[in-house]
PDB file of N, CA and C in Angstrom:
ATOM      1  N   MET I  91      -3.552 -20.049 -12.081  1.00 47.00           N
ATOM      2  CA  MET I  91      -4.732 -20.770 -11.595  1.00 47.00           C
ATOM      3  C   MET I  91      -5.852 -19.771 -11.346  1.00 47.00           C
ATOM      4  N   PHE I  92      -7.082 -20.163 -11.631  1.00 52.00           N
ATOM      5  CA  PHE I  92      -8.247 -19.292 -11.458  1.00 52.00           C
ATOM      6  C   PHE I  92      -8.907 -19.537 -10.104  1.00 52.00           C
ATOM      7  N   TYR I  93      -9.242 -18.455  -9.426  1.00 48.00           N
ATOM      8  CA  TYR I  93      -9.976 -18.524  -8.162  1.00 48.00           C
ATOM      9  C   TYR I  93     -11.224 -17.685  -8.303  1.00 48.00           C
ATOM     10  N   ASP I  94     -12.340 -18.168  -7.743  1.00 53.00           N
ATOM     11  CA  ASP I  94     -13.517 -17.317  -7.821  1.00 53.00           C
ATOM     12  C   ASP I  94     -13.389 -16.172  -6.823  1.00 53.00           C
ATOM     13  N   GLU I  95     -14.212 -15.148  -7.026  1.00 54.00           N
ATOM     14  CA  GLU I  95     -14.085 -13.926  -6.248  1.00 54.00           C
ATOM     15  C   GLU I  95     -14.235 -14.168  -4.753  1.00 54.00           C
ATOM     16  N   ALA I  96     -15.120 -15.080  -4.356  1.00 51.00           N
ATOM     17  CA  ALA I  96     -15.338 -15.355  -2.933  1.00 51.00           C
ATOM     18  C   ALA I  96     -14.062 -15.884  -2.278  1.00 51.00           C
ATOM     19  N   ASP I  97     -13.292 -16.677  -3.014  1.00 85.00           N
ATOM     20  CA  ASP I  97     -12.051 -17.227  -2.463  1.00 85.00           C
ATOM     21  C   ASP I  97     -10.998 -16.163  -2.225  1.00 85.00           C
ATOM     22  N   MET I  98     -11.106 -15.022  -2.906  1.00 93.00           N
ATOM     23  CA  MET I  98     -10.087 -13.993  -2.798  1.00 93.00           C
ATOM     24  C   MET I  98     -10.473 -12.891  -1.810  1.00 93.00           C
ATOM     25  N   THR I  99     -11.397 -13.189  -0.920  1.00 96.00           N
ATOM     26  CA  THR I  99     -11.796 -12.238   0.110  1.00 96.00           C
ATOM     27  C   THR I  99     -10.630 -11.966   1.048  1.00 96.00           C
ATOM     28  N   LYS I 100     -10.436 -10.695   1.377  1.00 98.00           N
ATOM     29  CA  LYS I 100      -9.421 -10.319   2.366  1.00 98.00           C
ATOM     30  C   LYS I 100     -10.004 -10.528   3.764  1.00 98.00           C
ATOM     31  N   TYR I 101      -9.139 -10.872   4.713  1.00 98.00           N
ATOM     32  CA  TYR I 101      -9.553 -11.080   6.097  1.00 98.00           C
ATOM     33  C   TYR I 101      -8.723 -10.176   7.009  1.00 98.00           C
ATOM     34  N   ARG I 102      -9.372  -9.608   8.021  1.00 98.00           N
ATOM     35  CA  ARG I 102      -8.711  -8.698   8.957  1.00 98.00           C
ATOM     36  C   ARG I 102      -8.646  -9.322  10.348  1.00 98.00           C
ATOM     37  N   CYS I 103      -7.488  -9.186  10.972  1.00 98.00           N
ATOM     38  CA  CYS I 103      -7.315  -9.644  12.350  1.00 98.00           C
ATOM     39  C   CYS I 103      -8.083  -8.710  13.278  1.00 98.00           C
ATOM     40  N   ARG I 104      -8.944  -9.285  14.106  1.00 98.00           N
ATOM     41  CA  ARG I 104      -9.726  -8.481  15.055  1.00 98.00           C
ATOM     42  C   ARG I 104      -8.861  -7.952  16.184  1.00 98.00           C
ATOM     43  N   ILE I 105      -7.681  -8.506  16.376  1.00 98.00           N
ATOM     44  CA  ILE I 105      -6.810  -8.083  17.472  1.00 98.00           C
ATOM     45  C   ILE I 105      -5.935  -6.892  17.070  1.00 98.00           C
ATOM     46  N   CYS I 106      -5.217  -7.022  15.944  1.00 98.00           N
ATOM     47  CA  CYS I 106      -4.246  -5.989  15.571  1.00 98.00           C
ATOM     48  C   CYS I 106      -4.567  -5.253  14.274  1.00 98.00           C
ATOM     49  N   GLY I 107      -5.541  -5.738  13.515  1.00 98.00           N
ATOM     50  CA  GLY I 107      -5.919  -5.068  12.283  1.00 98.00           C
ATOM     51  C   GLY I 107      -5.151  -5.506  11.047  1.00 98.00           C
ATOM     52  N   HIS I 108      -4.231  -6.459  11.188  1.00 98.00           N
ATOM     53  CA  HIS I 108      -3.495  -6.955  10.019  1.00 98.00           C
ATOM     54  C   HIS I 108      -4.482  -7.527   9.010  1.00 98.00           C
ATOM     55  N   VAL I 109      -4.237  -7.262   7.724  1.00 98.00           N
ATOM     56  CA  VAL I 109      -5.108  -7.768   6.669  1.00 98.00           C
ATOM     57  C   VAL I 109      -4.380  -8.864   5.901  1.00 98.00           C
ATOM     58  N   TYR I 110      -5.004 -10.042   5.852  1.00 98.00           N
ATOM     59  CA  TYR I 110      -4.482 -11.115   4.996  1.00 98.00           C
ATOM     60  C   TYR I 110      -5.100 -10.928   3.625  1.00 98.00           C
ATOM     61  N   ASP I 111      -4.245 -10.713   2.631  1.00 98.00           N
ATOM     62  CA  ASP I 111      -4.676 -10.517   1.255  1.00 98.00           C
ATOM     63  C   ASP I 111      -4.278 -11.748   0.454  1.00 98.00           C
ATOM     64  N   PRO I 112      -5.257 -12.556   0.017  1.00 97.00           N
ATOM     65  CA  PRO I 112      -4.929 -13.775  -0.722  1.00 97.00           C
ATOM     66  C   PRO I 112      -4.098 -13.525  -1.978  1.00 97.00           C
ATOM     67  N   GLU I 113      -4.258 -12.360  -2.589  1.00 97.00           N
ATOM     68  CA  GLU I 113      -3.479 -12.060  -3.785  1.00 97.00           C
ATOM     69  C   GLU I 113      -1.988 -11.951  -3.482  1.00 97.00           C
ATOM     70  N   LYS I 114      -1.649 -11.596  -2.241  1.00 97.00           N
ATOM     71  CA  LYS I 114      -0.246 -11.458  -1.834  1.00 97.00           C
ATOM     72  C   LYS I 114       0.263 -12.678  -1.083  1.00 97.00           C
ATOM     73  N   GLY I 115      -0.638 -13.421  -0.434  1.00 98.00           N
ATOM     74  CA  GLY I 115      -0.214 -14.548   0.397  1.00 98.00           C
ATOM     75  C   GLY I 115       0.495 -14.052   1.645  1.00 98.00           C
ATOM     76  N   ASP I 116       1.347 -14.876   2.216  1.00 98.00           N
ATOM     77  CA  ASP I 116       2.127 -14.506   3.396  1.00 98.00           C
ATOM     78  C   ASP I 116       3.517 -15.113   3.248  1.00 98.00           C
ATOM     79  N   PRO I 117       4.389 -14.438   2.490  1.00 96.00           N
ATOM     80  CA  PRO I 117       5.726 -14.981   2.253  1.00 96.00           C
ATOM     81  C   PRO I 117       6.505 -15.279   3.534  1.00 96.00           C
ATOM     82  N   SER I 118       6.222 -14.542   4.617  1.00 96.00           N
ATOM     83  CA  SER I 118       6.955 -14.762   5.869  1.00 96.00           C
ATOM     84  C   SER I 118       6.697 -16.155   6.443  1.00 96.00           C
ATOM     85  N   GLN I 119       5.582 -16.786   6.006  1.00 97.00           N
ATOM     86  CA  GLN I 119       5.249 -18.121   6.497  1.00 97.00           C
ATOM     87  C   GLN I 119       5.140 -19.134   5.362  1.00 97.00           C
ATOM     88  N   GLY I 120       5.688 -18.769   4.206  1.00 97.00           N
ATOM     89  CA  GLY I 120       5.704 -19.688   3.076  1.00 97.00           C
ATOM     90  C   GLY I 120       4.367 -19.855   2.373  1.00 97.00           C
ATOM     91  N   ILE I 121       3.456 -18.896   2.543  1.00 97.00           N
ATOM     92  CA  ILE I 121       2.151 -18.955   1.900  1.00 97.00           C
ATOM     93  C   ILE I 121       2.242 -18.208   0.567  1.00 97.00           C
ATOM     94  N   HIS I 122       2.008 -18.914  -0.505  1.00 97.00           N
ATOM     95  CA  HIS I 122       2.164 -18.363  -1.850  1.00 97.00           C
ATOM     96  C   HIS I 122       1.025 -17.419  -2.220  1.00 97.00           C
ATOM     97  N   PRO I 123       1.308 -16.420  -3.055  1.00 97.00           N
ATOM     98  CA  PRO I 123       0.241 -15.566  -3.580  1.00 97.00           C
ATOM     99  C   PRO I 123      -0.830 -16.420  -4.253  1.00 97.00           C
ATOM    100  N   GLY I 124      -2.090 -16.010  -4.088  1.00 96.00           N
ATOM    101  CA  GLY I 124      -3.211 -16.754  -4.657  1.00 96.00           C
ATOM    102  C   GLY I 124      -3.802 -17.773  -3.705  1.00 96.00           C
ATOM    103  N   THR I 125      -3.309 -17.826  -2.452  1.00 97.00           N
ATOM    104  CA  THR I 125      -3.831 -18.789  -1.473  1.00 97.00           C
ATOM    105  C   THR I 125      -5.015 -18.178  -0.725  1.00 97.00           C
ATOM    106  N   PRO I 126      -6.232 -18.703  -0.924  1.00 97.00           N
ATOM    107  CA  PRO I 126      -7.394 -18.195  -0.193  1.00 97.00           C
ATOM    108  C   PRO I 126      -7.249 -18.440   1.308  1.00 97.00           C
ATOM    109  N   PHE I 127      -7.893 -17.579   2.086  1.00 97.00           N
ATOM    110  CA  PHE I 127      -7.818 -17.681   3.547  1.00 97.00           C
ATOM    111  C   PHE I 127      -8.232 -19.068   4.032  1.00 97.00           C
ATOM    112  N   ASN I 128      -9.288 -19.631   3.431  1.00 96.00           N
ATOM    113  CA  ASN I 128      -9.776 -20.935   3.896  1.00 96.00           C
ATOM    114  C   ASN I 128      -8.829 -22.078   3.549  1.00 96.00           C
ATOM    115  N   GLU I 129      -7.789 -21.805   2.772  1.00 97.00           N
ATOM    116  CA  GLU I 129      -6.794 -22.832   2.465  1.00 97.00           C
ATOM    117  C   GLU I 129      -5.498 -22.656   3.257  1.00 97.00           C
ATOM    118  N   LEU I 130      -5.468 -21.681   4.161  1.00 97.00           N
ATOM    119  CA  LEU I 130      -4.295 -21.536   5.023  1.00 97.00           C
ATOM    120  C   LEU I 130      -4.221 -22.737   5.958  1.00 97.00           C
ATOM    121  N   PRO I 131      -3.009 -23.176   6.305  1.00 97.00           N
ATOM    122  CA  PRO I 131      -2.904 -24.313   7.224  1.00 97.00           C
ATOM    123  C   PRO I 131      -3.511 -23.981   8.588  1.00 97.00           C
ATOM    124  N   PRO I 132      -4.001 -24.988   9.309  1.00 95.00           N
ATOM    125  CA  PRO I 132      -4.661 -24.751  10.600  1.00 95.00           C
ATOM    126  C   PRO I 132      -3.749 -24.077  11.624  1.00 95.00           C
ATOM    127  N   ASN I 133      -2.446 -24.254  11.486  1.00 96.00           N
ATOM    128  CA  ASN I 133      -1.521 -23.663  12.462  1.00 96.00           C
ATOM    129  C   ASN I 133      -1.003 -22.293  12.035  1.00 96.00           C
ATOM    130  N   TRP I 134      -1.551 -21.722  10.948  1.00 98.00           N
ATOM    131  CA  TRP I 134      -1.137 -20.398  10.487  1.00 98.00           C
ATOM    132  C   TRP I 134      -1.475 -19.366  11.549  1.00 98.00           C
ATOM    133  N   LYS I 135      -0.577 -18.419  11.764  1.00 98.00           N
ATOM    134  CA  LYS I 135      -0.767 -17.355  12.763  1.00 98.00           C
ATOM    135  C   LYS I 135      -0.654 -15.992  12.101  1.00 98.00           C
ATOM    136  N   CYS I 136      -1.295 -15.012  12.691  1.00 98.00           N
ATOM    137  CA  CYS I 136      -1.175 -13.634  12.227  1.00 98.00           C
ATOM    138  C   CYS I 136       0.302 -13.246  12.285  1.00 98.00           C
ATOM    139  N   PRO I 137       0.862 -12.752  11.186  1.00 97.00           N
ATOM    140  CA  PRO I 137       2.280 -12.412  11.202  1.00 97.00           C
ATOM    141  C   PRO I 137       2.607 -11.230  12.113  1.00 97.00           C
ATOM    142  N   ARG I 138       1.613 -10.450  12.457  1.00 98.00           N
ATOM    143  CA  ARG I 138       1.868  -9.285  13.301  1.00 98.00           C
ATOM    144  C   ARG I 138       1.728  -9.601  14.796  1.00 98.00           C
ATOM    145  N   CYS I 139       0.599 -10.218  15.192  1.00 98.00           N
ATOM    146  CA  CYS I 139       0.369 -10.419  16.636  1.00 98.00           C
ATOM    147  C   CYS I 139       0.335 -11.884  17.059  1.00 98.00           C
ATOM    148  N   LYS I 140       0.479 -12.800  16.086  1.00 98.00           N
ATOM    149  CA  LYS I 140       0.633 -14.240  16.342  1.00 98.00           C
ATOM    150  C   LYS I 140      -0.614 -14.952  16.856  1.00 98.00           C
ATOM    151  N   VAL I 141      -1.815 -14.373  16.661  1.00 98.00           N
ATOM    152  CA  VAL I 141      -3.036 -15.091  17.038  1.00 98.00           C
ATOM    153  C   VAL I 141      -3.460 -15.996  15.882  1.00 98.00           C
ATOM    154  N   GLY I 142      -4.351 -16.939  16.157  1.00 98.00           N
ATOM    155  CA  GLY I 142      -4.789 -17.909  15.160  1.00 98.00           C
ATOM    156  C   GLY I 142      -5.850 -17.372  14.209  1.00 98.00           C
ATOM    157  N   LYS I 143      -6.161 -18.198  13.206  1.00 97.00           N
ATOM    158  CA  LYS I 143      -7.128 -17.841  12.167  1.00 97.00           C
ATOM    159  C   LYS I 143      -8.508 -17.506  12.720  1.00 97.00           C
ATOM    160  N   GLU I 144      -8.857 -18.079  13.860  1.00 97.00           N
ATOM    161  CA  GLU I 144     -10.182 -17.843  14.430  1.00 97.00           C
ATOM    162  C   GLU I 144     -10.392 -16.391  14.829  1.00 97.00           C
ATOM    163  N   ASN I 145      -9.310 -15.614  14.893  1.00 98.00           N
ATOM    164  CA  ASN I 145      -9.405 -14.192  15.251  1.00 98.00           C
ATOM    165  C   ASN I 145      -9.494 -13.281  14.037  1.00 98.00           C
ATOM    166  N   PHE I 146      -9.722 -13.851  12.871  1.00 98.00           N
ATOM    167  CA  PHE I 146      -9.851 -13.063  11.642  1.00 98.00           C
ATOM    168  C   PHE I 146     -11.298 -13.049  11.198  1.00 98.00           C
ATOM    169  N   GLU I 147     -11.683 -11.929  10.554  1.00 98.00           N
ATOM    170  CA  GLU I 147     -13.026 -11.803  10.004  1.00 98.00           C
ATOM    171  C   GLU I 147     -12.938 -11.315   8.568  1.00 98.00           C
ATOM    172  N   PRO I 148     -13.877 -11.743   7.736  1.00 97.00           N
ATOM    173  CA  PRO I 148     -13.848 -11.297   6.339  1.00 97.00           C
ATOM    174  C   PRO I 148     -14.111  -9.802   6.234  1.00 97.00           C
ATOM    175  N   MET I 149     -13.443  -9.183   5.276  1.00 96.00           N
ATOM    176  CA  MET I 149     -13.680  -7.775   5.000  1.00 96.00           C
ATOM    177  C   MET I 149     -14.758  -7.687   3.928  1.00 96.00           C
ATOM    178  N   ILE I 150     -15.769  -6.921   4.198  1.00 84.00           N
ATOM    179  CA  ILE I 150     -16.897  -6.808   3.264  1.00 84.00           C
ATOM    180  C   ILE I 150     -16.820  -5.507   2.513  1.00 84.00           C
TER     181      ILE I 150
END
């Protein structure tokens, strides 16, 4: 499946520094590779420190 470049932006947790990489997904929570950050489920948590998506910021 094709994703535009904006959808594949990496996001960093402001609390612990974990980086969500859409190309890798999050296998620990059943998130498949190629899943953009904005398509993560609302209850998705940082796999490292367990905070919510609202604590992530895009990496520029």
